[in-house]
Coordinates of C-alpha atoms in Angstrom, one line a residue:
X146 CA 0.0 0.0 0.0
X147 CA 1.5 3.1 -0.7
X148 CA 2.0 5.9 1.7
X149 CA 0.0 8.9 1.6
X150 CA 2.1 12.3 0.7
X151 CA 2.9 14.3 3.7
X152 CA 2.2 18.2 3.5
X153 CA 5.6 20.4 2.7
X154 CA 5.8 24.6 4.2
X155 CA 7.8 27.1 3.5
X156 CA 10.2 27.2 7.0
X157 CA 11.1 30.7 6.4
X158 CA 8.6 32.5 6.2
X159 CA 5.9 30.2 8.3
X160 CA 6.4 27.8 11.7
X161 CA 3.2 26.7 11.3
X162 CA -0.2 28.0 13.3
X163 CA 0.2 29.3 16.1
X164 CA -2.2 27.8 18.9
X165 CA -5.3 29.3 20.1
X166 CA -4.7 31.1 23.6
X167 CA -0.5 31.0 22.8
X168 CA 0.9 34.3 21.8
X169 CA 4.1 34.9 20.1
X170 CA 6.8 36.9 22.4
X171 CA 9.6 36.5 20.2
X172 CA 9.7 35.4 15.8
X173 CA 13.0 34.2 14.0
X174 CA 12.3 33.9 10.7
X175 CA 14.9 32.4 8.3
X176 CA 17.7 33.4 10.2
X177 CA 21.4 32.8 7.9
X178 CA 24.5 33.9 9.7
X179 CA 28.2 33.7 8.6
X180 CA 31.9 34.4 9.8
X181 CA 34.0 35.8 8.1
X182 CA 37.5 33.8 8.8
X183 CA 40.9 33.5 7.2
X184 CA 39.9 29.9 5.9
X185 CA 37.1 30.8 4.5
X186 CA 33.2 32.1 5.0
X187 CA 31.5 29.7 7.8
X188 CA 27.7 29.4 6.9
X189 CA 27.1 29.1 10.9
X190 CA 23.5 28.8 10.6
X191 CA 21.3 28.7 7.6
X192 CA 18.2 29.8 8.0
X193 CA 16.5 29.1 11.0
X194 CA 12.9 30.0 12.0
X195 CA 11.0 29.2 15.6
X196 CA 8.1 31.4 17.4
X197 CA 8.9 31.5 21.4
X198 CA 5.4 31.6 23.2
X199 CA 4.9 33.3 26.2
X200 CA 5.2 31.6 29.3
X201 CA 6.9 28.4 27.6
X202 CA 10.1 27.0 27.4
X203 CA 11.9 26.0 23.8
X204 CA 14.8 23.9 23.9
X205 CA 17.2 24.2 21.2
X206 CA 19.0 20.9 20.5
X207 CA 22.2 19.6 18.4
X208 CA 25.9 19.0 18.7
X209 CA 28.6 21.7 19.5
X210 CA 28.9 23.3 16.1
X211 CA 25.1 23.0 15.2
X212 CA 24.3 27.1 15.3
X213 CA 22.7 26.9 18.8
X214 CA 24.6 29.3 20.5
X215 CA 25.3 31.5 17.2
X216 CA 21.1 31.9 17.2
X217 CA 21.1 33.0 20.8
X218 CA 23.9 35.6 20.8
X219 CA 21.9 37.1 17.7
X220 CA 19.3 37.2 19.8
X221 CA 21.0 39.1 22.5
X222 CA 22.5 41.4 19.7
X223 CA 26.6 40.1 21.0
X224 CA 27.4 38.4 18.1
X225 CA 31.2 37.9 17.3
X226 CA 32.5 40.9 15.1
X227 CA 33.4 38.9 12.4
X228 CA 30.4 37.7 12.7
X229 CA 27.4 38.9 9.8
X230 CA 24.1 38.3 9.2
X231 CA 23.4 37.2 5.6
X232 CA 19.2 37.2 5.9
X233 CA 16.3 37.0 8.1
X234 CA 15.0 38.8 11.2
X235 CA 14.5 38.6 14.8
X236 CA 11.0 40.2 15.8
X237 CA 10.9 41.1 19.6
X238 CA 8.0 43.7 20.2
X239 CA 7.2 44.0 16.7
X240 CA 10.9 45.6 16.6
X241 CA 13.4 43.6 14.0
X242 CA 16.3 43.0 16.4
X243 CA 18.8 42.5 13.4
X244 CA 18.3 46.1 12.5
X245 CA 18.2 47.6 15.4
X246 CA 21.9 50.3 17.1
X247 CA 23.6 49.0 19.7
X248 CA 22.1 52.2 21.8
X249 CA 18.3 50.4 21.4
X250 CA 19.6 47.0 21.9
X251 CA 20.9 48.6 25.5
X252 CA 17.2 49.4 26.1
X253 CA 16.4 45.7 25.6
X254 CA 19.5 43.6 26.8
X255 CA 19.0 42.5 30.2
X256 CA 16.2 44.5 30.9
X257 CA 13.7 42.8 28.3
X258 CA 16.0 39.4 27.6
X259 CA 18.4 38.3 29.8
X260 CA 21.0 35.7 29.3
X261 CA 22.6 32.6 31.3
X262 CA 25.8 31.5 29.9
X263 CA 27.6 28.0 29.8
X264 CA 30.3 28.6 32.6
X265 CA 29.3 30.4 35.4
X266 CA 32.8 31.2 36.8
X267 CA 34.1 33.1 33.2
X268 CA 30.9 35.0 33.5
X269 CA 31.7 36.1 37.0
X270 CA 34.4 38.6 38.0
X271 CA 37.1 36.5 40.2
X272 CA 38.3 39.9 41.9
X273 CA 34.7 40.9 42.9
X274 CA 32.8 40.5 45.5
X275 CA 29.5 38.3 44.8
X276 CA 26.8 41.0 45.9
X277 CA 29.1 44.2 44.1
X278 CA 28.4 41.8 40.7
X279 CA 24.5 41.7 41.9
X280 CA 24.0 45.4 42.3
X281 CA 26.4 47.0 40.4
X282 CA 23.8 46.9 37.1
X283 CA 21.2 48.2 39.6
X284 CA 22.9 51.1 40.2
X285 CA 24.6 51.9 37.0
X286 CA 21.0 52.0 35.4
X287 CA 19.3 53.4 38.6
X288 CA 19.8 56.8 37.7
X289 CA 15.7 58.0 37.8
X290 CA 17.1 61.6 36.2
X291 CA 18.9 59.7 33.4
X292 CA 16.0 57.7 32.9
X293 CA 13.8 60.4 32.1
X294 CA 16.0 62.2 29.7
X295 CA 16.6 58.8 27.6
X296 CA 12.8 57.8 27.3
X297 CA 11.9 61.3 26.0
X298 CA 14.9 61.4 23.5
X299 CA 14.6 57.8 22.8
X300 CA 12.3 57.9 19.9
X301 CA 14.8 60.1 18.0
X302 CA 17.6 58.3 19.0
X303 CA 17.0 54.5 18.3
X304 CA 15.6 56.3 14.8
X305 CA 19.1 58.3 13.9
X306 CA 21.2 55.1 14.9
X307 CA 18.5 52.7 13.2
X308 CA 18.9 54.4 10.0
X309 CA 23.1 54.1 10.7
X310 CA 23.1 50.6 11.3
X311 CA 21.2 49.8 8.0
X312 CA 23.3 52.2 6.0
X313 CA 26.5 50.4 8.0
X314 CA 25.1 47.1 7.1
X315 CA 25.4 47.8 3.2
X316 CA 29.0 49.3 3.9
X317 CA 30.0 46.7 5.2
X318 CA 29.2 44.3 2.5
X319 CA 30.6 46.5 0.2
X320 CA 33.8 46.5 2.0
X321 CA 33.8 42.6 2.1
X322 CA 33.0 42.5 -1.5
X323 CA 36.2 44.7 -2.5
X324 CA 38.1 42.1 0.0
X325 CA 37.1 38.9 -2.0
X326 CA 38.2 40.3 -4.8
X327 CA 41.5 41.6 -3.8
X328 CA 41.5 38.4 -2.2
X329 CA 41.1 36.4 -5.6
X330 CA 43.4 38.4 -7.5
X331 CA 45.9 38.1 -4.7
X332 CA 46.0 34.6 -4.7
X333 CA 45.7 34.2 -8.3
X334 CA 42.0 32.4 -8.7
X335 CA 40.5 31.6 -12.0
X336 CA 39.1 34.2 -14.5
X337 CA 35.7 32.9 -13.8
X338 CA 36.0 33.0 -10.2
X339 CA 37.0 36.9 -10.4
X340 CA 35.0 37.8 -12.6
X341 CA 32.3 36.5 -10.0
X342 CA 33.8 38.9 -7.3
X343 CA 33.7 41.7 -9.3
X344 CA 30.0 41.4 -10.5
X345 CA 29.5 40.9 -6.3
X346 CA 31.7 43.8 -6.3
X347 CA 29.7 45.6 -8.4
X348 CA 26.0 44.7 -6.9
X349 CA 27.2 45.4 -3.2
X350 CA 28.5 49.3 -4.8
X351 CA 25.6 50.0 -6.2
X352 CA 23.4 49.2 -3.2
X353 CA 25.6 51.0 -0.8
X354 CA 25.2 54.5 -3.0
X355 CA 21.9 54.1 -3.1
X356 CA 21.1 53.1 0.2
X357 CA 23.6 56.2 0.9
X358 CA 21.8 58.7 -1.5
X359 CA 18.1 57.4 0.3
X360 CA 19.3 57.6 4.0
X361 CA 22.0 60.2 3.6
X362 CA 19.4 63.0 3.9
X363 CA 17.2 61.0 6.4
X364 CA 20.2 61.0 9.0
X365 CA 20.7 64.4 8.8
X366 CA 16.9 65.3 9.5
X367 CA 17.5 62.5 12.5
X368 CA 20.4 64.2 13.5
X369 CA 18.6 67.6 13.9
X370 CA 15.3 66.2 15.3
X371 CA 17.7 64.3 18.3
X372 CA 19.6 67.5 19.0
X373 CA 16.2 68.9 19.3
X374 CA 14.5 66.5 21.6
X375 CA 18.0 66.6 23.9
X376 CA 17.0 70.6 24.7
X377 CA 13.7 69.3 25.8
X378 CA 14.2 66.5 27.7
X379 CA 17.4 68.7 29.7
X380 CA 14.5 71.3 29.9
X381 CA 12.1 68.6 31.4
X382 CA 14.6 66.7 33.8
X383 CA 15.7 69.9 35.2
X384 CA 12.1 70.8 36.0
X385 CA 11.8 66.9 37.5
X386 CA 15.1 67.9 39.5
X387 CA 13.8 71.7 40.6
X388 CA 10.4 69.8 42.4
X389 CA 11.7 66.9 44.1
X390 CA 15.0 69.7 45.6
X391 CA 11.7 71.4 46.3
X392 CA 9.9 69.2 48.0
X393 CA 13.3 67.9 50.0
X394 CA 13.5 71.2 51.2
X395 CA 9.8 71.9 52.2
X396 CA 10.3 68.7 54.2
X397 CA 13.5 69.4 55.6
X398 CA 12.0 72.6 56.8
X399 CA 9.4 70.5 58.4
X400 CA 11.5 68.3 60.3
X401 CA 13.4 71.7 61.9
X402 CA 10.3 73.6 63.1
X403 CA 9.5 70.0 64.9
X404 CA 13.2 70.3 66.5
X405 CA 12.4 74.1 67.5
X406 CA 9.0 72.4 69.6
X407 CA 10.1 69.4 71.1
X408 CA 14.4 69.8 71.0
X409 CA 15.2 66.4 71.0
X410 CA 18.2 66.4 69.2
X411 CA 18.5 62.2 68.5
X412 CA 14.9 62.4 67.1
X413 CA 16.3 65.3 64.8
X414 CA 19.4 63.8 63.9
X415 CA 17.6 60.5 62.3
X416 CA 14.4 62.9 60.9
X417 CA 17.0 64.6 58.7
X418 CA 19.1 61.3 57.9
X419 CA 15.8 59.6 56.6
X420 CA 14.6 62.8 54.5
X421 CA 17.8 62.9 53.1
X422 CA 17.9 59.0 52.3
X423 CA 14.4 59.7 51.0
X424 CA 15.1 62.0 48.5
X425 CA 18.7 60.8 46.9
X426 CA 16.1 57.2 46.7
X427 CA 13.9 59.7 44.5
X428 CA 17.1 60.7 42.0
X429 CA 18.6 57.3 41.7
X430 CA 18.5 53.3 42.9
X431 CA 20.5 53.6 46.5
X432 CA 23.3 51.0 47.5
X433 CA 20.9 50.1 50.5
X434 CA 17.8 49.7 48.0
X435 CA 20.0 47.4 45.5
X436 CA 21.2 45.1 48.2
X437 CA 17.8 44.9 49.3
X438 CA 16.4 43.6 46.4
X439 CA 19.6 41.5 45.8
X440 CA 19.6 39.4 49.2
X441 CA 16.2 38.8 47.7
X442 CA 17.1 37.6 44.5
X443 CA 19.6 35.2 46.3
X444 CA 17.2 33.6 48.8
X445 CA 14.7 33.5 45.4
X446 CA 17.8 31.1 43.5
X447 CA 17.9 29.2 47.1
X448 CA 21.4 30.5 48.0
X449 CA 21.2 29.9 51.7
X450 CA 23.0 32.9 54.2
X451 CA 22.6 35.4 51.4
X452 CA 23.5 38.0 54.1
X453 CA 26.8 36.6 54.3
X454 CA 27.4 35.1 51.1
X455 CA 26.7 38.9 49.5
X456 CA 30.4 39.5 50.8
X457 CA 32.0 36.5 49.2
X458 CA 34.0 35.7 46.4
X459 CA 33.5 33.8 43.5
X460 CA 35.4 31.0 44.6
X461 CA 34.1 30.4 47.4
X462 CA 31.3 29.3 46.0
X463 CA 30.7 25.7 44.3
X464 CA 29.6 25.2 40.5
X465 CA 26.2 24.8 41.2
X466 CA 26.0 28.0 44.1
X467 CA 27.7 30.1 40.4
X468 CA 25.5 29.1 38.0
X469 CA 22.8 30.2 41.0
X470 CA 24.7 33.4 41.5
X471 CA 24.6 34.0 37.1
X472 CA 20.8 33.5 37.3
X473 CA 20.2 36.0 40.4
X474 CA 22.0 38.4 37.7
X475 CA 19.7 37.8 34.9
X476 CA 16.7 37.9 37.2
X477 CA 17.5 41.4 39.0
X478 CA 15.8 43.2 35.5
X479 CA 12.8 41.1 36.0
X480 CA 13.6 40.3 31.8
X481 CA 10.7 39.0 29.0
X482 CA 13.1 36.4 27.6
X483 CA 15.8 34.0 29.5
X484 CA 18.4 32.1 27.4
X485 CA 20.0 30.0 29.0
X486 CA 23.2 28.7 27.0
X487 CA 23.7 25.3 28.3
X488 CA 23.6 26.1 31.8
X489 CA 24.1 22.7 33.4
X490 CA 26.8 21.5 30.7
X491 CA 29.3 22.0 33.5
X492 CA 27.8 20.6 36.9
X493 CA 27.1 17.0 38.0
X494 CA 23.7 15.3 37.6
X495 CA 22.7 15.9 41.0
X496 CA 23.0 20.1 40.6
X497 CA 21.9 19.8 37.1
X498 CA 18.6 18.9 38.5
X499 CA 18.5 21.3 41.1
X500 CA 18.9 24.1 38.2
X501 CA 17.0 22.7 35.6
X502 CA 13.7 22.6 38.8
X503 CA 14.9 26.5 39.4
X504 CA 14.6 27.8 36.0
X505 CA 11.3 26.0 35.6
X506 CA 9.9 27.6 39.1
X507 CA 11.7 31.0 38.0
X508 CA 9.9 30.8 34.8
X509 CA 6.2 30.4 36.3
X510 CA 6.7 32.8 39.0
X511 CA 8.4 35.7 37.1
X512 CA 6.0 34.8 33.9
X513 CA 9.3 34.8 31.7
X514 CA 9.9 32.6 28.2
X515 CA 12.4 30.8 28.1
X516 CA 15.0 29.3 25.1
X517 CA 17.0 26.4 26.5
X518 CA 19.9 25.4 24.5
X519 CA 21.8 22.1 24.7
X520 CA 23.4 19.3 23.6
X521 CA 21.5 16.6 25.6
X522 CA 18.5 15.8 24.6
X523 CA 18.0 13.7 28.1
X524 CA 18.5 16.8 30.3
X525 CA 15.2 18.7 28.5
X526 CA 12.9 15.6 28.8
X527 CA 10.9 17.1 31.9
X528 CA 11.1 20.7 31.3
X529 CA 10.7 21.4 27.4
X530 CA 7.0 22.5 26.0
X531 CA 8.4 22.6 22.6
X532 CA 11.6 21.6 21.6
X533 CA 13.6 21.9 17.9
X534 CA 17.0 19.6 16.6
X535 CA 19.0 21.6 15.1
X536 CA 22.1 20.3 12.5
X537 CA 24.3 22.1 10.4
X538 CA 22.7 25.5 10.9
X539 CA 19.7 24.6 10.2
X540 CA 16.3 23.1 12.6
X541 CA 16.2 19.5 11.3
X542 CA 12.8 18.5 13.2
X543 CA 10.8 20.5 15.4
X544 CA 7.9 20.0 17.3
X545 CA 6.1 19.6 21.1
X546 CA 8.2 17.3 23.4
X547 CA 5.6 14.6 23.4
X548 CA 6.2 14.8 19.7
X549 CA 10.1 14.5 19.2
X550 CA 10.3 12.0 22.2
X551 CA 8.0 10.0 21.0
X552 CA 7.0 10.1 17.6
X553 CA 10.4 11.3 16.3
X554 CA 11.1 10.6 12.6
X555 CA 14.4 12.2 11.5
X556 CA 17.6 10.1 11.9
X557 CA 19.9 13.0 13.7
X558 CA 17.2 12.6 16.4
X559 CA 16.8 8.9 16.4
X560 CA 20.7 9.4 17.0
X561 CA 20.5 12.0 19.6
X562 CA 18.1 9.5 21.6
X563 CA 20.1 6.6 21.0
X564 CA 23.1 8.3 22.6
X565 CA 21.1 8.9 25.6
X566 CA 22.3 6.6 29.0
X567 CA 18.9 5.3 29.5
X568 CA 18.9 2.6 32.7
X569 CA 15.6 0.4 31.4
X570 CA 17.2 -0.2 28.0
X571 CA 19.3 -3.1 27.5
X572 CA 20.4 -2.1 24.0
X573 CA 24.3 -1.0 23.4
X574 CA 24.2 2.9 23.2
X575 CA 24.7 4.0 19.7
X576 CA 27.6 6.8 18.9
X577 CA 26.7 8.7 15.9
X578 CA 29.4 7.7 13.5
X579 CA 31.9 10.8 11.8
X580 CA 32.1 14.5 12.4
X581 CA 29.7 17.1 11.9
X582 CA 30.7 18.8 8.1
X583 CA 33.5 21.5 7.5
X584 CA 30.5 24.5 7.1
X585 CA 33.1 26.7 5.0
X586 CA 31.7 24.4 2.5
X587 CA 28.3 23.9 3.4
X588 CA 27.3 19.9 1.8
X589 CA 25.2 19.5 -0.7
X590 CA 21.6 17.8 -0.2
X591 CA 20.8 16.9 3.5
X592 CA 23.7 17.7 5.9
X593 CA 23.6 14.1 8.0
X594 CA 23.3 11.6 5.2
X595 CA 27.2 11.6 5.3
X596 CA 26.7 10.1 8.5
X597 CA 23.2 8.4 8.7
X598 CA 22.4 4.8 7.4
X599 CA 19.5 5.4 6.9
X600 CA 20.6 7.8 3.9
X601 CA 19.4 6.8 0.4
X602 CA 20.8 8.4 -2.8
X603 CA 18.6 12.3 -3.0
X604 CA 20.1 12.7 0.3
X605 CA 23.4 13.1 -1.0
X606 CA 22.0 15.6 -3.8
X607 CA 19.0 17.7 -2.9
X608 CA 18.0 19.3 0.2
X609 CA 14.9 17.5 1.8
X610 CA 11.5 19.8 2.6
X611 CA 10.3 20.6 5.8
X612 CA 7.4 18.1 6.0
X613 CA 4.2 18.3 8.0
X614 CA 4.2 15.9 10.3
X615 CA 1.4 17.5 12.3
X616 CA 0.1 20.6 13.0
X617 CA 2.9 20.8 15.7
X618 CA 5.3 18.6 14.5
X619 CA 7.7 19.0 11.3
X620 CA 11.0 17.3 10.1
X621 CA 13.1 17.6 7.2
X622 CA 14.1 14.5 6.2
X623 CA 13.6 12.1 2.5
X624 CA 12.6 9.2 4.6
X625 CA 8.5 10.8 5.0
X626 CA 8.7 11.1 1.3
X627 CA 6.1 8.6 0.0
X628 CA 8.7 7.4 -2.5
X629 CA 11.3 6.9 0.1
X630 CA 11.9 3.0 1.1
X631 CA 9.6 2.1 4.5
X632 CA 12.5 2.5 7.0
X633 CA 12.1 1.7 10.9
X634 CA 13.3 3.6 13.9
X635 CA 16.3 1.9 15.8
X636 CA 14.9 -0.6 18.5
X637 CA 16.7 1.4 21.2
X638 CA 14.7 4.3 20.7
X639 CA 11.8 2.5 20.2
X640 CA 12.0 0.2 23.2
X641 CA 13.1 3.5 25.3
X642 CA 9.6 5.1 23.9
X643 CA 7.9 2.2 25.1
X644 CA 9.3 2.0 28.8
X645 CA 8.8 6.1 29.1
X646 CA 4.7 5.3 28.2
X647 CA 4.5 2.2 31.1
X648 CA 6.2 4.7 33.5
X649 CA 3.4 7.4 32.2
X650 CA 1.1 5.3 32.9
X651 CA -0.2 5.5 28.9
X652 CA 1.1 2.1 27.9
X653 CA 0.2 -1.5 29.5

């Protein structure tokens, strides 16, 4: 009997519906990043596309190498600075993240999505106390009179630098392209190959001056309308200023015709020292008023004697009590977003648990979405709502966890759960054979069929679909083409399926 043809979409531009009641906090949408090296152009990721619900967690799953953590530092707007976005977009607030200065992405960075990185004690100061690393952001950004000059001239401002960024962006190609073809000519490539870099050459110029001749005049009306909006925002915070000096004073005043009634000098003494606290609280985030909320954070991440672990070092503290320490970090901005970069890559199973249950109760109480990226597909069994394989740069399968653990139909993620140490299965765990491909030269056709038996001969010269497995659950694979040879999921996988359903309870 033969099979029925599976649906096909377009991955970037749709990720399929989006549930009723979900809504969509964050949008990638076919995502292609490169580096620029001396060996070569590394096609990093090629594009990716996922929708991060709010509220839920998305795991991000695939070997060192896949594009994991390339994805999330685009995110965060810290990419390498060889690094370059080819195509695609990042949509956080109906904002495209890709385009956006480094002056907005300050505005959103930590504030709206905060990060956890893979090893806790590079992302932590060794020379600085734990509870100076806690607050110090507090108060840098704690300056109330600062804050109202940026929000009124921020309009104007992420608008000048904007319109920079995208004139930068086609400067910068331009720039490559003259590279490449010094490049060729230096080392003496064929005719055809430079005549190839100067046609690039060629196409990159000519969008450059005119994106210069459209945006040239634009940033000098930005330019004019910013210096503008500064004169009325220093007007405005001075007024801000001039009342609450005011106010200190009428209070102050206040507190002395009490002391002229009643001269009790103590009672004056700590009057004035409270008004005084009062109103520097009023111009900025006080020492006192970050450490507050810090020790709070702390005991939040279960960091027991936060009082006297504010005052410690670094190492003094194990790899767990870190990673805990990292997270209090990212928590102290109350952010959308958390990434959290392989997190538990360095700890032991017994603290990778204890983490993996705090992000989870973080999540629910500070109504955050999170991405979780790793390489384990065993450590995001009991957490991950939706979860997608990634391989080569690009999402391979994606889908809800109850669809990738147990209806799973690619064979990188048959591979991934094979290599997973499972103690019901009986079954010899399977290493996935070779190396992941040299992605200077990105291969042709599906990237794993170098390395899958299960590959048949289109693998090795077209690129597969994304196939619709379900309305949540997609793969890109030739095997769910109704032409491809019947082929069976390994037994361990399948018997490990089985034993996960009788310990569910959905499986006699």
């Amino acid at each position: 009997m033969e099979r029925q043809a599976l649906p096909t979409i377009d991955f970037a531009t749709t990720v399929g519906p989006v549930p009723a009641g979900k809504e969509v906090k964050l949008s990638v949408r076919d995502l292609a990043i490169s580096f620029y090296t001396d060996k070569g152009r590394v096609h990093a990721v090629r594009g990716v596309s996922f929708d991060l619900y709010r509220g839920e967690t998305l795991c991000i799953v695939g070997e060192s190498g896949s594009g994991k953590s390339v994805t999330s530092r685009t995110i965060m707007g810290i990419l390498a600075g060889n690094g370059h976005i080819d195509s695609g977009s990042v949509t956080y607030e109906g904002e495209d993240l890709t385009k956006v200065s480094e002056e907005e992405f300050h505005r959103i960075r930590g504030d709206k999505i905060g990060m956890i990185f893979q090893d806790p004690l590079s992302s932590l100061n060794p020379i600085m106390r734990i509870g100076k690393q806690i607050t110090e952001v507090m108060v840098i950004n704690g300056n109330h009179l600062k804050h109202k000059h940026d929000e009124i001239i921020k309009t104007e401002l992420v608008k000048l630098k904007n319109d920079e960024r995208l004139l930068s962006i086609t400067r910068d190609d331009f720039i490559y392209a003259k590279k490449s073809l010094n490049g060729a000519k230096k080392h003496k490539k064929t005719a055809e190959e430079i005549k190839t870099a100067e046609t690039e050459l060629a196409t990159k110029k000519a969008i450059y001056e005119g994106k210069k001749a459209e945006l040239g005049p634009k940033i000098k009306e930005d330019r004019k309308a910013l210096a503008d909006k500064k004169r009325v925002a220093a007007v405005e915070v001075k007024k801000m200023a001039d009342k609450l000096k005011n106010e200190h004073r009428e209070r102050l005043g206040k507190v002395v015709d009490a002391f002229k009634h009643n001269h009790k000098l103590n009672l004056f003494y700590k009057s004035v020292v409270k008004e005084h606290r009062e109103y520097i609280s009023n111009i900025r985030v006080t020492q006192k008023e970050a450490k507050a909320r810090a020790l709070k954070v702390m005991a939040e991440v279960g960091i027991p004697s936060p009082e006297k672990r504010f005052n410690q070092y670094p190492f003094e503290f194990s790899g767990g009590m870190r990673q805990r320490i990292v997270i209090a970090i990212a928590l102290t901005a109350n952010p959308d977003v958390l990434i959290c970069d392989e997190p538990t890559t360095a700890l032991d199973v017994t603290i990778q648990a204890q983490i993996l249950e705090l992000i989870n109760r973080l999540k629910v109480a500070h109504h955050m979405s999170v991405i979780f990226i790793t390489h384990d597909l065993g450590v995001v069994a009991n957490m991950a709502d939706r979860v997608a394989v990634m391989y080569a740069g690009k999402i391979v399968e994606f889908g809800t966890a109850a669809d990738v653990f147990y209806h799973p139909v690619h064979p990188y993620t048959w591979a991934l759960l094979s290599s997973i140490p499972d103690v019901d299965s009986k079954e010899r765990l399977e290493a996935i054979p070779g190396t992941p491909p040299n992605m200077i030269y990105p291969p042709k056709g599906d990237a794993f069929a170098l390395r899958s038996k299960y590959a048949i001969g289109i693998d090795f010269k077209e690129e597969p679909p994304m196939y619709k497995v379900s309305d949540t659950h997609y793969a890109s694979t030739w095997l769910l083409d109704p032409r491809a040879p019947k082929t069976v999921m390994p037994k361990i996988v399948s018997t490990r399926i089985e034993n996960s359903l009788r310990k569910a309870g959905l499986k006699k």
